Amino acid sequence: MTMECCESRLLTSRRALLIGGASFAAWAYMPKFARAADGRDPRMITVILRGALDGLATVAPVGDPDYAPLHGAIALTRDGAHAAPMLDSFFALHPSMPEFARMFGNKQAAVVHAVSTPYRDRSHFDGQDVLESGFAGPGRVQSGWLNRALQALPQGERVTGALAVGPTTPLVLRGPALTVGWEPVALPQAADDTAARLIELYRHRDPALATSLQEGIALDRQAQGDAMNRDDMKPKPGSGAPARMRQVARGAAKLMAADDGPRIAALAFDGWDTHANEGGPVGRLAGLLSGLDGALSEFESGLGPHWRDAVIVVATEFGRTARINGTEGTDHGTGTIALLAGGAVKGGRVITNWPSLKASSLYEGRDLAPTIDLRTVIKGVLADHLGLGERVLADAVFPDSAMAKPMKGLIA
């Protein structure tokens, strides 16, 4: 394959690029007609945090008297050594997320707390399957809710192909072709010469993106080589590093900012399984949250004027235990948080039906009890941001979810 051929596939045909490694990303195109009547050209980014995020440590309910005793040495506070900025009179944000705090203050970010998918067991793999497939249980389908949402959009101009670099596409965007002739093309480790040509092509046109691609491919090889000897939820070397998250988001934002670029993206960051040494305002979780915070900032700056019509949904497969364990970490739980960011978000709010952290209120005596179905949040964004109807959302995008009504008022 020549460089000219690569350029034709990526630029002339407007192919989408997937940057792999510890951070997976995939893009799909949607027609520009969406919301054309009011001059909007929406972008939507879904960020999956694999490994289960501790929602109580990220957005801490410092106003709940049972929070500090449960989270013990890693609990955040209103002031003192573990001080965290207050989002309102009850919830505090982890201090490693100043960019999200700024967006929240500008009413361009929101938190949904005590949220979960319908999944109630604690297997990462089944939990991620439910989160990304959109079905109420695991193992039912090999397509994702975001792919089905794209298929449900009114017909319009789309690309006819996509190029994927990396070992896998996130399930959330996996499924049947979006149009006749759409065929994702995987570039496996063996295709070193093609990967090298792609990197060389971008080295001249976009050095930062070339660097992200090169490092991503290197991490892919490492991940594939270690696959038979490791637990997938354990962080790989460099996995979840703040710089890596920022690089992936920077490359994605650059592509999505182009007039002929993708409008939809799905990214997945792994390494969030904080069983030990989770840390309070500093430590392992703090580093991960700093990377996520930086990624959100990269999208804001990289999308430029398109930020005003963008929504980022951050979700994870389930939460973590309300009480820390003997190694100052947290184990697999249930209720957690979802984050929304973007110029199109009606932000500045923590949305919750707070269940309290009393022993009698904990789910199975150990977890934050979920009171909001994550599907209602995503449905609300898809309905008001991309214009999908409630029946399509209940029947096709999230099958058998008619009882989970789209949440209103999430989009400005």
mmCIF file of C-alpha atoms in Angstrom:
data_model
loop_
_atom_site.group_PDB
_atom_site.id
_atom_site.type_symbol
_atom_site.label_atom_id
_atom_site.label_comp_id
_atom_site.label_asym_id
_atom_site.label_seq_id
_atom_site.Cartn_x
_atom_site.Cartn_y
_atom_site.Cartn_z
ATOM 1 C CA MET A 1 0.000 0.000 0.000
ATOM 2 C CA THR A 2 1.452 3.374 -0.980
ATOM 3 C CA MET A 3 1.313 6.537 1.057
ATOM 4 C CA GLU A 4 -0.913 8.031 -1.646
ATOM 5 C CA CYS A 5 -3.293 5.118 -1.195
ATOM 6 C CA CYS A 6 -3.303 5.663 2.558
ATOM 7 C CA GLU A 7 -4.028 9.351 2.075
ATOM 8 C CA SER A 8 -6.864 8.562 -0.286
ATOM 9 C CA ARG A 9 -8.383 6.153 2.224
ATOM 10 C CA LEU A 10 -8.053 8.550 5.135
ATOM 11 C CA LEU A 11 -8.614 11.969 3.611
ATOM 12 C CA THR A 12 -10.283 11.890 0.209
ATOM 13 C CA SER A 13 -12.752 9.213 1.312
ATOM 14 C CA ARG A 14 -12.963 10.795 4.766
ATOM 15 C CA ARG A 15 -12.156 7.538 6.560
ATOM 16 C CA ALA A 16 -12.285 7.471 10.357
ATOM 17 C CA LEU A 17 -9.204 6.601 12.417
ATOM 18 C CA LEU A 18 -9.143 4.545 15.597
ATOM 19 C CA ILE A 19 -6.246 5.156 17.974
ATOM 20 C CA GLY A 20 -5.577 2.063 20.055
ATOM 21 C CA GLY A 21 -3.455 0.957 22.977
ATOM 22 C CA ALA A 22 -4.635 1.353 26.536
ATOM 23 C CA SER A 23 -7.221 3.762 25.153
ATOM 24 C CA PHE A 24 -9.525 2.598 22.392
ATOM 25 C CA ALA A 25 -11.457 4.984 20.188
ATOM 26 C CA ALA A 26 -13.816 4.633 17.271
ATOM 27 C CA TRP A 27 -15.604 7.105 15.095
ATOM 28 C CA ALA A 28 -18.630 6.983 12.881
ATOM 29 C CA TYR A 29 -20.117 9.618 10.636
ATOM 30 C CA MET A 30 -23.595 11.038 10.921
ATOM 31 C CA PRO A 31 -25.208 13.321 8.366
ATOM 32 C CA LYS A 32 -24.753 17.064 8.811
ATOM 33 C CA PHE A 33 -28.492 17.684 8.405
ATOM 34 C CA ALA A 34 -29.143 16.960 12.097
ATOM 35 C CA ARG A 35 -30.806 19.973 13.685
ATOM 36 C CA ALA A 36 -30.050 21.907 10.479
ATOM 37 C CA ALA A 37 -33.193 23.994 10.914
ATOM 38 C CA ASP A 38 -31.774 25.759 13.952
ATOM 39 C CA GLY A 39 -28.199 25.889 12.681
ATOM 40 C CA ARG A 40 -26.805 23.192 14.957
ATOM 41 C CA ASP A 41 -24.234 20.605 13.903
ATOM 42 C CA PRO A 42 -24.073 18.344 16.986
ATOM 43 C CA ARG A 43 -21.175 16.206 18.135
ATOM 44 C CA MET A 44 -21.502 13.387 20.670
ATOM 45 C CA ILE A 45 -18.642 11.605 22.430
ATOM 46 C CA THR A 46 -19.096 8.574 24.667
ATOM 47 C CA VAL A 47 -16.269 7.813 27.104
ATOM 48 C CA ILE A 48 -16.279 4.393 28.769
ATOM 49 C CA LEU A 49 -14.221 4.005 31.961
ATOM 50 C CA ARG A 50 -13.423 0.290 32.172
ATOM 51 C CA GLY A 51 -12.788 -1.185 35.598
ATOM 52 C CA ALA A 52 -15.584 0.515 37.605
ATOM 53 C CA LEU A 53 -15.243 4.104 38.825
ATOM 54 C CA ASP A 54 -15.594 4.967 42.506
ATOM 55 C CA GLY A 55 -18.358 7.550 42.197
ATOM 56 C CA LEU A 56 -18.271 8.300 45.928
ATOM 57 C CA ALA A 57 -14.617 9.313 45.648
ATOM 58 C CA THR A 58 -15.061 11.310 42.433
ATOM 59 C CA VAL A 59 -18.131 13.286 43.467
ATOM 60 C CA ALA A 60 -18.124 12.903 47.225
ATOM 61 C CA PRO A 61 -21.339 13.331 49.261
ATOM 62 C CA VAL A 62 -19.569 15.195 52.046
ATOM 63 C CA GLY A 63 -22.956 16.370 53.329
ATOM 64 C CA ASP A 64 -23.965 12.783 54.134
ATOM 65 C CA PRO A 65 -22.866 12.022 57.722
ATOM 66 C CA ASP A 66 -22.199 8.375 56.856
ATOM 67 C CA TYR A 67 -19.807 9.114 53.990
ATOM 68 C CA ALA A 68 -16.638 9.932 55.982
ATOM 69 C CA PRO A 69 -16.806 6.864 58.258
ATOM 70 C CA LEU A 70 -17.311 4.579 55.247
ATOM 71 C CA HIS A 71 -14.563 6.025 53.066
ATOM 72 C CA GLY A 72 -12.227 6.418 56.007
ATOM 73 C CA ALA A 73 -8.654 7.469 55.218
ATOM 74 C CA ILE A 74 -9.444 8.355 51.602
ATOM 75 C CA ALA A 75 -12.587 10.423 52.275
ATOM 76 C CA LEU A 76 -12.674 13.948 50.873
ATOM 77 C CA THR A 77 -13.701 16.883 53.057
ATOM 78 C CA ARG A 78 -14.905 20.460 52.788
ATOM 79 C CA ASP A 79 -11.602 21.754 54.161
ATOM 80 C CA GLY A 80 -8.348 20.579 55.666
ATOM 81 C CA ALA A 81 -5.800 18.160 54.195
ATOM 82 C CA HIS A 82 -8.416 16.348 52.052
ATOM 83 C CA ALA A 83 -10.304 19.447 50.946
ATOM 84 C CA ALA A 84 -12.261 19.266 47.707
ATOM 85 C CA PRO A 85 -14.128 22.026 45.829
ATOM 86 C CA MET A 86 -17.845 22.048 46.567
ATOM 87 C CA LEU A 87 -20.234 21.674 43.633
ATOM 88 C CA ASP A 88 -23.174 22.587 45.853
ATOM 89 C CA SER A 89 -23.933 22.420 49.563
ATOM 90 C CA PHE A 90 -23.795 18.599 49.617
ATOM 91 C CA PHE A 91 -21.402 17.283 46.957
ATOM 92 C CA ALA A 92 -17.676 17.933 46.497
ATOM 93 C CA LEU A 93 -15.641 17.203 43.363
ATOM 94 C CA HIS A 94 -12.309 15.417 43.470
ATOM 95 C CA PRO A 95 -9.543 18.075 43.410
ATOM 96 C CA SER A 96 -7.869 16.365 40.427
ATOM 97 C CA MET A 97 -10.638 17.638 38.154
ATOM 98 C CA PRO A 98 -10.271 21.442 38.014
ATOM 99 C CA GLU A 99 -11.271 21.625 34.327
ATOM 100 C CA PHE A 100 -14.527 19.797 34.981
ATOM 101 C CA ALA A 101 -15.104 22.090 37.974
ATOM 102 C CA ARG A 102 -14.669 25.105 35.695
ATOM 103 C CA MET A 103 -17.077 23.631 33.125
ATOM 104 C CA PHE A 104 -19.544 22.922 35.921
ATOM 105 C CA GLY A 105 -19.282 26.523 37.073
ATOM 106 C CA ASN A 106 -19.880 27.679 33.501
ATOM 107 C CA LYS A 107 -22.971 25.439 33.366
ATOM 108 C CA GLN A 108 -21.378 23.245 30.707
ATOM 109 C CA ALA A 109 -21.029 20.132 32.850
ATOM 110 C CA ALA A 110 -23.308 18.095 35.095
ATOM 111 C CA VAL A 111 -23.187 15.045 37.352
ATOM 112 C CA VAL A 112 -25.758 12.277 37.611
ATOM 113 C CA HIS A 113 -25.270 10.468 40.928
ATOM 114 C CA ALA A 114 -26.491 7.129 42.282
ATOM 115 C CA VAL A 115 -26.788 5.838 38.728
ATOM 116 C CA SER A 116 -26.249 2.383 37.235
ATOM 117 C CA THR A 117 -27.114 0.122 34.344
ATOM 118 C CA PRO A 118 -29.711 -2.645 34.958
ATOM 119 C CA TYR A 119 -26.836 -5.030 35.757
ATOM 120 C CA ARG A 120 -26.673 -6.072 39.423
ATOM 121 C CA ASP A 121 -23.844 -8.591 39.614
ATOM 122 C CA ARG A 122 -20.213 -7.561 39.847
ATOM 123 C CA SER A 123 -18.385 -9.066 36.868
ATOM 124 C CA HIS A 124 -16.433 -6.482 34.900
ATOM 125 C CA PHE A 125 -16.909 -8.326 31.640
ATOM 126 C CA ASP A 126 -20.655 -8.819 31.971
ATOM 127 C CA GLY A 127 -21.056 -5.295 33.357
ATOM 128 C CA GLN A 128 -19.234 -3.791 30.401
ATOM 129 C CA ASP A 129 -21.286 -5.926 28.023
ATOM 130 C CA VAL A 130 -24.513 -4.498 29.472
ATOM 131 C CA LEU A 131 -23.139 -0.952 29.520
ATOM 132 C CA GLU A 132 -22.034 -1.020 25.885
ATOM 133 C CA SER A 133 -24.638 -3.307 24.308
ATOM 134 C CA GLY A 134 -27.593 -1.461 25.811
ATOM 135 C CA PHE A 135 -29.389 -4.692 26.677
ATOM 136 C CA ALA A 136 -30.632 -5.437 30.186
ATOM 137 C CA GLY A 137 -28.457 -8.538 30.514
ATOM 138 C CA PRO A 138 -25.057 -9.732 29.254
ATOM 139 C CA GLY A 139 -24.254 -11.916 26.281
ATOM 140 C CA ARG A 140 -27.343 -11.144 24.240
ATOM 141 C CA VAL A 141 -25.951 -9.318 21.230
ATOM 142 C CA GLN A 142 -22.712 -8.302 19.539
ATOM 143 C CA SER A 143 -23.795 -4.792 18.630
ATOM 144 C CA GLY A 144 -23.725 -1.606 20.679
ATOM 145 C CA TRP A 145 -26.399 0.950 21.496
ATOM 146 C CA LEU A 146 -24.478 3.782 19.833
ATOM 147 C CA ASN A 147 -24.214 1.865 16.573
ATOM 148 C CA ARG A 148 -27.954 1.182 16.653
ATOM 149 C CA ALA A 149 -28.626 4.839 17.429
ATOM 150 C CA LEU A 150 -26.668 5.845 14.334
ATOM 151 C CA GLN A 151 -28.690 3.462 12.208
ATOM 152 C CA ALA A 152 -31.899 5.023 13.565
ATOM 153 C CA LEU A 153 -30.958 8.533 12.421
ATOM 154 C CA PRO A 154 -32.681 9.799 9.257
ATOM 155 C CA GLN A 155 -30.778 8.904 6.111
ATOM 156 C CA GLY A 156 -28.212 11.326 4.778
ATOM 157 C CA GLU A 157 -24.714 11.509 3.352
ATOM 158 C CA ARG A 158 -22.282 9.169 5.085
ATOM 159 C CA VAL A 159 -18.834 7.787 4.400
ATOM 160 C CA THR A 160 -18.583 4.352 2.812
ATOM 161 C CA GLY A 161 -15.758 2.952 4.886
ATOM 162 C CA ALA A 162 -13.686 3.190 8.026
ATOM 163 C CA LEU A 163 -10.153 2.282 8.995
ATOM 164 C CA ALA A 164 -9.547 0.866 12.472
ATOM 165 C CA VAL A 165 -6.084 0.733 13.994
ATOM 166 C CA GLY A 166 -6.022 -1.355 17.139
ATOM 167 C CA PRO A 167 -7.089 -4.743 18.487
ATOM 168 C CA THR A 168 -10.806 -4.075 18.903
ATOM 169 C CA THR A 169 -13.596 -1.558 18.480
ATOM 170 C CA PRO A 170 -15.599 -0.719 21.622
ATOM 171 C CA LEU A 171 -18.805 -2.770 21.670
ATOM 172 C CA VAL A 172 -20.859 0.402 22.103
ATOM 173 C CA LEU A 173 -20.106 1.339 18.458
ATOM 174 C CA ARG A 174 -19.893 -2.179 17.073
ATOM 175 C CA GLY A 175 -22.545 -3.747 14.887
ATOM 176 C CA PRO A 176 -23.951 -3.927 11.378
ATOM 177 C CA ALA A 177 -22.766 -1.557 8.657
ATOM 178 C CA LEU A 178 -24.198 1.928 8.928
ATOM 179 C CA THR A 179 -24.781 1.993 5.173
ATOM 180 C CA VAL A 180 -24.396 -0.406 2.289
ATOM 181 C CA GLY A 181 -20.686 -0.931 1.738
ATOM 182 C CA TRP A 182 -19.595 0.282 5.194
ATOM 183 C CA GLU A 183 -16.921 -2.101 6.400
ATOM 184 C CA PRO A 184 -14.535 -1.403 9.285
ATOM 185 C CA VAL A 185 -11.047 -2.549 8.331
ATOM 186 C CA ALA A 186 -8.873 -3.817 11.178
ATOM 187 C CA LEU A 187 -5.134 -3.207 10.989
ATOM 188 C CA PRO A 188 -3.556 -6.021 13.042
ATOM 189 C CA GLN A 189 -0.076 -6.144 14.476
ATOM 190 C CA ALA A 190 1.221 -7.995 11.406
ATOM 191 C CA ALA A 191 0.568 -5.023 9.152
ATOM 192 C CA ASP A 192 3.601 -3.142 10.440
ATOM 193 C CA ASP A 193 4.442 -1.650 7.035
ATOM 194 C CA THR A 194 0.972 -0.161 6.620
ATOM 195 C CA ALA A 195 0.988 1.225 10.149
ATOM 196 C CA ALA A 196 4.411 2.766 9.519
ATOM 197 C CA ARG A 197 3.122 4.446 6.359
ATOM 198 C CA LEU A 198 0.140 5.856 8.203
ATOM 199 C CA ILE A 199 2.402 7.245 10.902
ATOM 200 C CA GLU A 200 4.721 8.755 8.302
ATOM 201 C CA LEU A 201 1.769 10.314 6.486
ATOM 202 C CA TYR A 202 0.554 12.028 9.640
ATOM 203 C CA ARG A 203 4.041 12.963 10.791
ATOM 204 C CA HIS A 204 4.097 15.608 8.053
ATOM 205 C CA ARG A 205 0.453 16.632 8.236
ATOM 206 C CA ASP A 206 -0.157 16.383 11.985
ATOM 207 C CA PRO A 207 2.852 15.453 14.180
ATOM 208 C CA ALA A 208 0.819 15.286 17.414
ATOM 209 C CA LEU A 209 -1.657 12.822 15.950
ATOM 210 C CA ALA A 210 1.191 10.765 14.471
ATOM 211 C CA THR A 211 2.776 10.492 17.909
ATOM 212 C CA SER A 212 -0.510 9.360 19.471
ATOM 213 C CA LEU A 213 -0.983 6.774 16.744
ATOM 214 C CA GLN A 214 2.557 5.427 17.077
ATOM 215 C CA GLU A 215 2.345 5.122 20.842
ATOM 216 C CA GLY A 216 -1.115 3.585 20.618
ATOM 217 C CA ILE A 217 0.044 0.867 18.220
ATOM 218 C CA ALA A 218 3.000 0.086 20.488
ATOM 219 C CA LEU A 219 0.654 -0.331 23.436
ATOM 220 C CA ASP A 220 -1.633 -2.546 21.355
ATOM 221 C CA ARG A 221 1.233 -4.940 20.720
ATOM 222 C CA GLN A 222 2.085 -5.027 24.378
ATOM 223 C CA ALA A 223 -1.555 -5.607 25.369
ATOM 224 C CA GLN A 224 -1.930 -8.421 22.843
ATOM 225 C CA GLY A 225 1.330 -10.045 23.916
ATOM 226 C CA ASP A 226 0.338 -10.014 27.575
ATOM 227 C CA ALA A 227 -3.295 -11.041 27.010
ATOM 228 C CA MET A 228 -2.821 -14.696 27.964
ATOM 229 C CA ASN A 229 -1.009 -13.885 31.194
ATOM 230 C CA ARG A 230 -2.958 -11.096 32.828
ATOM 231 C CA ASP A 231 -6.269 -10.008 34.274
ATOM 232 C CA ASP A 232 -7.665 -7.504 31.741
ATOM 233 C CA MET A 233 -8.855 -5.225 34.520
ATOM 234 C CA LYS A 234 -5.378 -4.745 35.968
ATOM 235 C CA PRO A 235 -3.751 -1.579 34.658
ATOM 236 C CA LYS A 236 -1.126 -2.287 31.995
ATOM 237 C CA PRO A 237 2.140 -0.332 32.003
ATOM 238 C CA GLY A 238 1.216 3.206 31.060
ATOM 239 C CA SER A 239 -2.494 2.334 31.083
ATOM 240 C CA GLY A 240 -4.729 5.176 32.108
ATOM 241 C CA ALA A 241 -1.833 7.605 32.287
ATOM 242 C CA PRO A 242 -2.982 11.219 32.146
ATOM 243 C CA ALA A 243 -0.829 11.960 29.109
ATOM 244 C CA ARG A 244 -2.272 8.994 27.197
ATOM 245 C CA MET A 245 -5.862 10.069 27.766
ATOM 246 C CA ARG A 246 -5.085 13.592 26.683
ATOM 247 C CA GLN A 247 -3.328 12.406 23.526
ATOM 248 C CA VAL A 248 -6.251 10.248 22.445
ATOM 249 C CA ALA A 249 -8.758 13.040 23.122
ATOM 250 C CA ARG A 250 -6.576 15.564 21.289
ATOM 251 C CA GLY A 251 -6.473 13.393 18.175
ATOM 252 C CA ALA A 252 -10.207 12.696 18.337
ATOM 253 C CA ALA A 253 -11.084 16.359 18.770
ATOM 254 C CA LYS A 254 -8.933 17.354 15.799
ATOM 255 C CA LEU A 255 -10.758 14.901 13.539
ATOM 256 C CA MET A 256 -14.182 15.855 14.866
ATOM 257 C CA ALA A 257 -13.547 19.572 14.443
ATOM 258 C CA ALA A 258 -13.181 19.209 10.657
ATOM 259 C CA ASP A 259 -16.197 20.102 8.531
ATOM 260 C CA ASP A 260 -16.042 16.673 6.904
ATOM 261 C CA GLY A 261 -15.026 14.912 10.119
ATOM 262 C CA PRO A 262 -16.960 12.440 12.258
ATOM 263 C CA ARG A 263 -19.772 13.657 14.487
ATOM 264 C CA ILE A 264 -19.829 10.623 16.786
ATOM 265 C CA ALA A 265 -16.959 9.125 18.817
ATOM 266 C CA ALA A 266 -16.595 6.333 21.365
ATOM 267 C CA LEU A 267 -13.506 6.088 23.549
ATOM 268 C CA ALA A 268 -12.637 3.606 26.282
ATOM 269 C CA PHE A 269 -10.031 4.124 29.001
ATOM 270 C CA ASP A 270 -9.104 1.172 31.182
ATOM 271 C CA GLY A 271 -7.385 0.706 34.553
ATOM 272 C CA TRP A 272 -10.129 2.014 36.904
ATOM 273 C CA ASP A 273 -10.265 -1.107 39.111
ATOM 274 C CA THR A 274 -9.014 0.456 42.356
ATOM 275 C CA HIS A 275 -8.999 -2.523 44.742
ATOM 276 C CA ALA A 276 -5.921 -1.270 46.603
ATOM 277 C CA ASN A 277 -4.231 2.053 47.361
ATOM 278 C CA GLU A 278 -6.959 4.080 45.722
ATOM 279 C CA GLY A 279 -5.833 7.226 47.468
ATOM 280 C CA GLY A 280 -7.685 10.342 48.530
ATOM 281 C CA PRO A 281 -6.881 13.752 47.012
ATOM 282 C CA VAL A 282 -3.612 12.241 45.742
ATOM 283 C CA GLY A 283 -2.783 8.724 44.632
ATOM 284 C CA ARG A 284 -3.812 6.236 41.992
ATOM 285 C CA LEU A 285 -7.398 7.414 41.443
ATOM 286 C CA ALA A 286 -6.257 11.022 41.464
ATOM 287 C CA GLY A 287 -3.919 10.302 38.551
ATOM 288 C CA LEU A 288 -6.677 8.620 36.555
ATOM 289 C CA LEU A 289 -9.109 11.452 37.198
ATOM 290 C CA SER A 290 -6.463 13.982 36.187
ATOM 291 C CA GLY A 291 -6.146 12.173 32.856
ATOM 292 C CA LEU A 292 -9.905 12.155 32.337
ATOM 293 C CA ASP A 293 -10.081 15.825 33.266
ATOM 294 C CA GLY A 294 -7.355 16.609 30.754
ATOM 295 C CA ALA A 295 -9.166 14.636 28.056
ATOM 296 C CA LEU A 296 -12.324 16.678 28.590
ATOM 297 C CA SER A 297 -10.260 19.856 28.335
ATOM 298 C CA GLU A 298 -8.676 18.635 25.082
ATOM 299 C CA PHE A 299 -12.107 18.123 23.587
ATOM 300 C CA GLU A 300 -13.167 21.610 24.627
ATOM 301 C CA SER A 301 -10.131 23.297 23.090
ATOM 302 C CA GLY A 302 -9.828 20.978 20.085
ATOM 303 C CA LEU A 303 -13.449 21.218 18.980
ATOM 304 C CA GLY A 304 -13.255 25.001 18.977
ATOM 305 C CA PRO A 305 -16.591 26.567 17.971
ATOM 306 C CA HIS A 306 -18.144 23.102 17.690
ATOM 307 C CA TRP A 307 -17.843 22.726 21.463
ATOM 308 C CA ARG A 308 -21.078 24.689 21.825
ATOM 309 C CA ASP A 309 -22.934 21.840 20.056
ATOM 310 C CA ALA A 310 -21.052 18.985 21.755
ATOM 311 C CA VAL A 311 -22.043 16.532 24.485
ATOM 312 C CA ILE A 312 -19.629 14.143 26.200
ATOM 313 C CA VAL A 313 -21.144 11.280 28.212
ATOM 314 C CA VAL A 314 -18.775 9.559 30.672
ATOM 315 C CA ALA A 315 -19.971 6.221 32.067
ATOM 316 C CA THR A 316 -18.620 3.091 33.753
ATOM 317 C CA GLU A 317 -19.913 -0.471 34.184
ATOM 318 C CA PHE A 318 -20.744 -0.168 37.902
ATOM 319 C CA GLY A 319 -19.576 1.557 41.070
ATOM 320 C CA ARG A 320 -17.504 0.438 44.035
ATOM 321 C CA THR A 321 -18.190 -0.428 47.652
ATOM 322 C CA ALA A 322 -19.187 2.371 50.001
ATOM 323 C CA ARG A 323 -16.721 1.143 52.630
ATOM 324 C CA ILE A 324 -13.018 0.956 51.867
ATOM 325 C CA ASN A 325 -11.283 -2.383 52.316
ATOM 326 C CA GLY A 326 -8.197 -3.317 54.321
ATOM 327 C CA THR A 327 -5.831 -2.089 51.612
ATOM 328 C CA GLU A 328 -7.456 1.367 51.408
ATOM 329 C CA GLY A 329 -9.124 0.505 48.138
ATOM 330 C CA THR A 330 -12.695 -0.281 47.170
ATOM 331 C CA ASP A 331 -14.208 -3.464 45.761
ATOM 332 C CA HIS A 332 -16.822 -4.041 43.058
ATOM 333 C CA GLY A 333 -20.053 -2.226 43.824
ATOM 334 C CA THR A 334 -23.252 -0.984 42.177
ATOM 335 C CA GLY A 335 -24.299 2.693 42.208
ATOM 336 C CA THR A 336 -21.879 5.252 40.779
ATOM 337 C CA ILE A 337 -21.878 8.462 38.714
ATOM 338 C CA ALA A 338 -22.212 9.531 35.099
ATOM 339 C CA LEU A 339 -20.656 12.782 33.920
ATOM 340 C CA LEU A 340 -21.888 15.100 31.185
ATOM 341 C CA ALA A 341 -19.772 17.841 29.629
ATOM 342 C CA GLY A 342 -20.052 20.077 26.584
ATOM 343 C CA GLY A 343 -21.429 23.371 25.407
ATOM 344 C CA ALA A 344 -24.801 21.764 24.683
ATOM 345 C CA VAL A 345 -25.184 20.457 28.256
ATOM 346 C CA LYS A 346 -27.565 22.171 30.645
ATOM 347 C CA GLY A 347 -25.017 22.023 33.404
ATOM 348 C CA GLY A 348 -24.120 23.360 36.812
ATOM 349 C CA ARG A 349 -26.185 20.629 38.497
ATOM 350 C CA VAL A 350 -25.782 17.385 40.419
ATOM 351 C CA ILE A 351 -28.817 15.358 39.367
ATOM 352 C CA THR A 352 -29.751 12.673 41.859
ATOM 353 C CA ASN A 353 -32.379 11.020 43.980
ATOM 354 C CA TRP A 354 -29.971 10.551 46.842
ATOM 355 C CA PRO A 355 -30.579 7.263 48.728
ATOM 356 C CA SER A 356 -28.308 8.116 51.698
ATOM 357 C CA LEU A 357 -25.428 6.003 52.939
ATOM 358 C CA LYS A 358 -27.077 4.666 56.079
ATOM 359 C CA ALA A 359 -26.415 0.974 56.596
ATOM 360 C CA SER A 360 -30.087 0.223 56.026
ATOM 361 C CA SER A 361 -30.023 2.106 52.713
ATOM 362 C CA LEU A 362 -26.958 0.474 51.160
ATOM 363 C CA TYR A 363 -27.588 -1.953 48.324
ATOM 364 C CA GLU A 364 -27.028 -5.469 49.704
ATOM 365 C CA GLY A 365 -25.518 -3.814 52.761
ATOM 366 C CA ARG A 366 -22.388 -2.691 50.905
ATOM 367 C CA ASP A 367 -22.979 -0.415 47.890
ATOM 368 C CA LEU A 368 -24.425 2.963 47.028
ATOM 369 C CA ALA A 369 -27.981 2.082 46.042
ATOM 370 C CA PRO A 370 -28.757 3.057 42.438
ATOM 371 C CA THR A 371 -31.831 5.259 42.055
ATOM 372 C CA ILE A 372 -31.367 6.342 38.408
ATOM 373 C CA ASP A 373 -31.171 4.043 35.398
ATOM 374 C CA LEU A 374 -28.209 5.043 33.229
ATOM 375 C CA ARG A 375 -30.299 4.303 30.141
ATOM 376 C CA THR A 376 -32.602 7.219 31.010
ATOM 377 C CA VAL A 377 -29.607 9.555 30.944
ATOM 378 C CA ILE A 378 -28.269 8.331 27.602
ATOM 379 C CA LYS A 379 -31.768 8.281 26.122
ATOM 380 C CA GLY A 380 -32.259 11.881 27.210
ATOM 381 C CA VAL A 381 -29.102 12.934 25.366
ATOM 382 C CA LEU A 382 -29.944 10.933 22.235
ATOM 383 C CA ALA A 383 -33.482 12.336 22.172
ATOM 384 C CA ASP A 384 -32.772 16.002 22.745
ATOM 385 C CA HIS A 385 -29.322 16.223 21.155
ATOM 386 C CA LEU A 386 -29.650 13.937 18.124
ATOM 387 C CA GLY A 387 -33.426 13.906 17.763
ATOM 388 C CA LEU A 388 -34.185 10.204 18.233
ATOM 389 C CA GLY A 389 -37.758 9.342 19.141
ATOM 390 C CA GLU A 390 -38.786 7.637 22.369
ATOM 391 C CA ARG A 391 -40.166 4.553 20.613
ATOM 392 C CA VAL A 392 -36.965 4.004 18.625
ATOM 393 C CA LEU A 393 -34.928 4.418 21.789
ATOM 394 C CA ALA A 394 -37.047 1.858 23.668
ATOM 395 C CA ASP A 395 -37.363 -0.711 20.881
ATOM 396 C CA ALA A 396 -34.129 -0.526 18.884
ATOM 397 C CA VAL A 397 -31.421 1.401 20.714
ATOM 398 C CA PHE A 398 -32.124 0.055 24.230
ATOM 399 C CA PRO A 399 -34.436 -2.915 23.609
ATOM 400 C CA ASP A 400 -37.083 -3.722 26.229
ATOM 401 C CA SER A 401 -36.474 -0.456 28.085
ATOM 402 C CA ALA A 402 -39.861 1.243 27.728
ATOM 403 C CA MET A 403 -40.048 1.782 31.497
ATOM 404 C CA ALA A 404 -36.779 3.750 31.429
ATOM 405 C CA LYS A 405 -38.041 7.042 30.050
ATOM 406 C CA PRO A 406 -35.601 9.578 28.550
ATOM 407 C CA MET A 407 -34.453 12.082 31.158
ATOM 408 C CA LYS A 408 -35.620 15.554 30.241
ATOM 409 C CA GLY A 409 -33.701 18.807 30.479
ATOM 410 C CA LEU A 410 -30.140 17.546 30.003
ATOM 411 C CA ILE A 411 -29.552 19.602 26.850
ATOM 412 C CA ALA A 412 -29.471 23.383 26.956
#
